XYZ file of C-alpha atoms in Angstrom:
313
model
C -1.827 27.054 -27.589
C 1.382 24.672 -27.652
C 1.683 21.778 -27.584
C 5.164 19.309 -27.330
C 5.532 15.312 -28.316
C 8.107 13.224 -27.522
C 8.657 9.805 -27.189
C 11.945 7.972 -27.758
C 10.437 4.463 -29.180
C 7.277 5.392 -30.883
C 6.339 6.555 -34.867
C 5.268 10.865 -33.506
C 3.740 10.992 -36.606
C 0.546 9.116 -35.717
C -0.338 11.359 -32.232
C 1.159 15.211 -33.906
C -1.734 14.234 -36.269
C -4.362 12.650 -34.049
C -3.588 15.055 -31.550
C -3.841 18.219 -34.578
C -7.724 16.410 -35.571
C -8.808 16.802 -32.164
C -7.500 19.883 -31.370
C -7.322 21.857 -34.743
C -6.679 25.066 -32.739
C -3.455 23.681 -31.321
C 0.217 23.741 -32.087
C 1.323 20.443 -32.079
C 4.856 19.688 -32.548
C 7.687 17.084 -31.667
C 10.360 18.166 -29.047
C 13.809 18.556 -30.252
C 16.889 18.602 -27.923
C 17.199 22.877 -28.040
C 13.660 23.511 -28.250
C 13.167 26.167 -25.542
C 9.862 27.730 -27.368
C 6.471 27.441 -25.196
C 4.763 25.053 -24.459
C 1.182 24.270 -22.856
C 1.360 21.270 -22.638
C 3.818 18.297 -22.626
C 2.956 14.665 -23.872
C 5.749 12.520 -22.726
C 7.281 9.322 -22.310
C 11.104 8.994 -20.669
C 11.778 12.268 -21.657
C 15.412 14.178 -20.878
C 15.452 16.518 -17.988
C 16.535 19.822 -20.201
C 12.792 18.967 -21.940
C 10.317 19.677 -18.948
C 12.802 21.957 -16.223
C 12.641 24.700 -17.066
C 8.825 24.802 -18.336
C 7.189 25.728 -14.811
C 4.847 27.899 -17.129
C 3.403 24.159 -18.436
C 0.000 23.238 -17.336
C 0.005 19.939 -17.400
C 2.876 17.202 -17.932
C 0.397 14.001 -19.989
C 2.684 10.603 -19.096
C 1.883 8.225 -22.360
C 1.276 5.755 -19.786
C -0.214 4.412 -16.750
C 2.797 3.501 -15.079
C 4.862 6.938 -13.871
C 7.627 5.032 -11.721
C 9.836 5.998 -14.686
C 9.323 9.808 -14.534
C 9.340 10.298 -11.040
C 12.320 8.337 -10.113
C 13.776 10.614 -12.568
C 12.768 13.592 -10.793
C 13.715 11.616 -7.175
C 17.710 11.181 -9.543
C 17.958 14.540 -10.586
C 15.522 17.179 -8.529
C 13.856 19.429 -10.398
C 13.312 17.510 -13.881
C 9.542 18.105 -13.653
C 8.723 22.231 -12.801
C 7.604 22.638 -9.755
C 3.467 23.082 -9.727
C 3.280 21.556 -12.991
C 0.651 18.780 -12.462
C 1.671 15.588 -13.560
C -1.108 13.587 -15.297
C -1.268 9.609 -15.501
C -3.461 7.332 -18.725
C -6.099 5.957 -16.424
C -8.272 3.152 -18.736
C -7.720 3.975 -22.662
C -7.793 0.217 -22.863
C -5.394 -1.175 -20.981
C -8.420 -2.367 -18.192
C -9.508 -4.700 -20.835
C -6.164 -5.634 -22.222
C -5.619 -6.304 -18.487
C -8.979 -8.422 -18.045
C -7.798 -10.390 -20.817
C -4.558 -11.901 -19.946
C -5.193 -11.759 -15.685
C -8.311 -14.026 -17.043
C -6.528 -16.087 -19.530
C -3.785 -16.588 -16.879
C -6.411 -17.771 -13.649
C -8.052 -19.822 -15.915
C -4.580 -21.255 -17.095
C -4.063 -21.928 -13.801
C -7.844 -23.108 -12.167
C -7.947 -25.869 -14.984
C -4.824 -26.925 -14.310
C -4.190 -26.897 -17.963
C -0.407 -26.057 -17.302
C 0.134 -29.019 -15.524
C -1.555 -30.988 -18.959
C 0.544 -29.506 -20.425
C 3.765 -30.796 -19.287
C 2.214 -34.258 -19.017
C 1.742 -33.950 -22.992
C 5.693 -33.193 -22.785
C 6.168 -36.432 -21.245
C 3.587 -38.110 -22.910
C 1.941 -38.668 -19.856
C -2.061 -39.448 -19.847
C -2.932 -38.370 -16.287
C -6.304 -36.993 -15.135
C -6.452 -34.109 -12.259
C -8.453 -33.303 -9.958
C -10.029 -30.545 -10.702
C -10.021 -26.868 -9.155
C -13.175 -25.763 -7.332
C -14.348 -21.937 -7.100
C -14.992 -22.813 -3.125
C -11.141 -22.882 -2.084
C -9.660 -20.876 -5.127
C -9.824 -17.529 -3.664
C -8.561 -14.833 -5.629
C -6.950 -12.021 -4.576
C -5.072 -8.574 -6.143
C -3.027 -6.823 -5.329
C -4.385 -3.149 -5.923
C -7.917 -1.402 -6.020
C -7.454 1.250 -8.826
C -9.288 0.739 -11.923
C -7.111 -2.230 -13.412
C -7.922 -4.157 -10.435
C -11.326 -3.636 -10.457
C -11.833 -3.972 -13.705
C -9.771 -7.731 -13.856
C -11.335 -8.059 -9.618
C -15.487 -7.171 -11.531
C -13.996 -10.094 -14.469
C -13.276 -12.619 -11.948
C -16.764 -12.335 -10.131
C -18.327 -12.853 -12.859
C -16.747 -16.313 -13.205
C -18.453 -16.750 -10.213
C -14.782 -16.741 -8.144
C -14.137 -15.527 -4.390
C -12.438 -12.704 -5.187
C -10.211 -9.988 -2.628
C -8.317 -6.723 -2.969
C -5.501 -5.695 -0.761
C -4.719 -1.194 -0.908
C -2.457 1.226 0.542
C -5.968 2.748 1.676
C -9.419 1.511 2.149
C -10.993 1.090 -1.237
C -14.572 -0.897 -1.090
C -15.553 -2.605 -4.110
C -18.711 -4.415 -5.317
C -18.250 -8.105 -3.736
C -15.065 -7.984 -3.313
C -13.522 -8.410 -0.109
C -11.688 -5.869 1.107
C -7.729 -5.385 2.539
C -5.573 -2.135 3.311
C -2.935 -1.070 4.832
C 0.490 -3.003 5.680
C -1.510 -4.298 8.616
C -4.062 -6.035 6.937
C -1.811 -8.181 4.346
C -1.125 -11.017 6.395
C -5.012 -11.298 6.638
C -5.107 -10.549 2.911
C -2.942 -13.581 1.852
C -3.936 -16.047 3.935
C -6.193 -18.499 2.305
C -5.339 -17.174 -0.923
C -4.811 -19.820 -3.798
C -4.419 -17.223 -6.669
C -1.885 -13.709 -6.319
C -2.521 -11.420 -9.357
C -0.303 -8.231 -8.728
C -1.549 -4.773 -10.492
C 0.106 -1.992 -8.039
C 2.093 1.234 -8.393
C 5.366 0.870 -8.481
C 6.089 3.200 -5.471
C 9.018 3.379 -2.339
C 6.456 1.784 0.113
C 5.872 -1.510 -2.778
C 8.840 -2.160 -3.639
C 9.388 -5.292 -2.740
C 5.968 -6.396 -1.414
C 6.500 -9.986 -3.702
C 8.525 -11.876 -0.977
C 8.524 -14.656 1.245
C 6.756 -13.660 3.649
C 4.230 -12.672 1.824
C 4.152 -16.195 -0.234
C 4.356 -17.593 3.223
C 0.692 -16.580 3.858
C -0.678 -17.922 0.953
C -2.426 -21.161 0.678
C 0.554 -24.168 -0.126
C 0.487 -24.835 -3.604
C -0.679 -21.164 -4.665
C -0.165 -19.743 -7.474
C 1.093 -15.834 -9.152
C 0.665 -13.670 -11.243
C 2.271 -10.226 -11.940
C 0.813 -7.633 -13.873
C 2.380 -4.802 -11.841
C 6.391 -4.135 -12.170
C 9.602 -5.788 -11.960
C 11.043 -4.409 -9.004
C 7.594 -5.803 -6.617
C 9.145 -9.047 -6.954
C 11.883 -10.444 -5.087
C 13.228 -12.713 -7.318
C 14.911 -15.328 -5.288
C 12.259 -15.114 -2.543
C 9.753 -16.965 -5.160
C 12.291 -19.739 -6.715
C 12.464 -20.154 -3.342
C 8.755 -20.460 -2.393
C 8.347 -22.732 -6.909
C 10.940 -25.188 -5.181
C 9.478 -25.287 -2.024
C 5.874 -26.208 -2.991
C 4.807 -23.084 -1.676
C 4.150 -21.033 -4.927
C 2.890 -23.924 -7.546
C 4.294 -22.024 -10.442
C 4.159 -18.741 -11.805
C 3.218 -16.430 -15.035
C 5.511 -13.113 -15.218
C 4.940 -9.893 -17.288
C 7.468 -7.989 -16.002
C 10.531 -7.746 -14.739
C 13.488 -5.561 -12.595
C 15.821 -6.049 -15.597
C 13.878 -5.530 -18.968
C 14.449 -7.097 -21.380
C 15.364 -10.460 -18.882
C 18.693 -11.780 -18.629
C 19.518 -14.423 -20.796
C 20.852 -16.089 -17.912
C 17.911 -15.390 -15.468
C 17.019 -18.890 -14.116
C 13.312 -17.135 -14.651
C 13.898 -18.456 -18.233
C 14.279 -22.406 -17.442
C 12.429 -22.452 -14.192
C 9.793 -25.567 -15.594
C 6.882 -23.395 -13.152
C 7.431 -19.932 -14.575
C 6.087 -18.633 -17.809
C 6.918 -15.482 -19.291
C 6.006 -12.653 -21.175
C 7.777 -9.575 -22.771
C 6.094 -6.628 -20.686
C 2.939 -6.772 -23.006
C -0.289 -7.129 -20.383
C -1.367 -3.429 -21.200
C -0.382 -1.520 -24.008
C -0.930 2.144 -24.495
C -3.641 2.066 -27.292
C -2.762 5.856 -29.187
C -6.697 6.707 -30.059
C -8.147 6.015 -26.731
C -4.633 7.543 -25.505
C -5.321 10.899 -27.514
C -9.092 11.025 -26.561
C -8.364 10.573 -22.854
C -5.798 13.355 -23.138
C -7.712 16.120 -25.098
C -10.596 15.783 -22.664
C -8.156 16.461 -19.901
C -6.783 19.244 -21.897
C -10.389 20.868 -22.208
C -10.662 20.211 -18.804
C -8.052 22.467 -17.976
C -8.939 24.888 -20.102
C -12.249 25.267 -18.560
C -11.113 25.319 -15.003
C -11.492 21.777 -14.152
C -9.080 19.452 -12.089
C -7.918 16.478 -15.101
C -8.524 13.088 -14.598
C -5.878 11.389 -13.570
C -4.035 13.929 -11.669
C -0.775 11.710 -10.052
C -0.502 13.024 -6.430
C 3.911 13.083 -6.162
C 3.352 12.166 -2.127
C 1.876 8.445 -3.355
C 3.757 8.470 -6.847
C 0.506 7.613 -8.289
């Protein structure tokens, strides 16, 4: 069994040794330009077109992250980058769900307990208690009902929040009011006090965080974007913040990363920014997932996390 690895921004050695340890029978190597030797599987992040295009004999291509939009965009720009018929497989949980839970809960509780406002008061040396938010009037909507959205919803329910979800197709989550499809998006947003975005980036979800959606939220609501920067119409958020329709926003992802130094988000008093750290790929968990999927493919079973190229996730 031959496995090739490519990641332009990480040390390859722990990955190579980790896969070899888990699959002693495998020949694992870092791919370099000009490498045309046989390969059964490819582990990649932002691979050059020449790496995968000619390899129609691959049994699987593993993307070293939960998002596959970058490699699908590459295929869109340069058709044939992905060899036809080869399964594209994304990492499912691999520790990302826990990280998303931590980030989402920290942000939700910061807004629910109004700690963001008290921080502003501290800067102004104001001693001013505020009326507490009540769970009964603090409905949280989650865009995206996949593994990450489900994990976040479960933790919020444990904390007695009212939670609803929206997805492209029907999903049923315990204790969650579920909505799906374009026809139900307005109803989903209506009355939400806080919105968490965990959608995958697809042509259908680009720009979904926009003026129309914001107008359906409760006045003075909150936004947490953990999906992709392309989901958010930046100007619509700034306008909603200025109008008071959105009280505050926490943003972890942006259309252009790093965020341009002159972008108004940097200086807006009601916008909190983090540098796309919501959930990192954890190598050990990721390698366990990849090896389990390789073993499934070798045994004739369908891998977990295979991407539907027509849907983009």
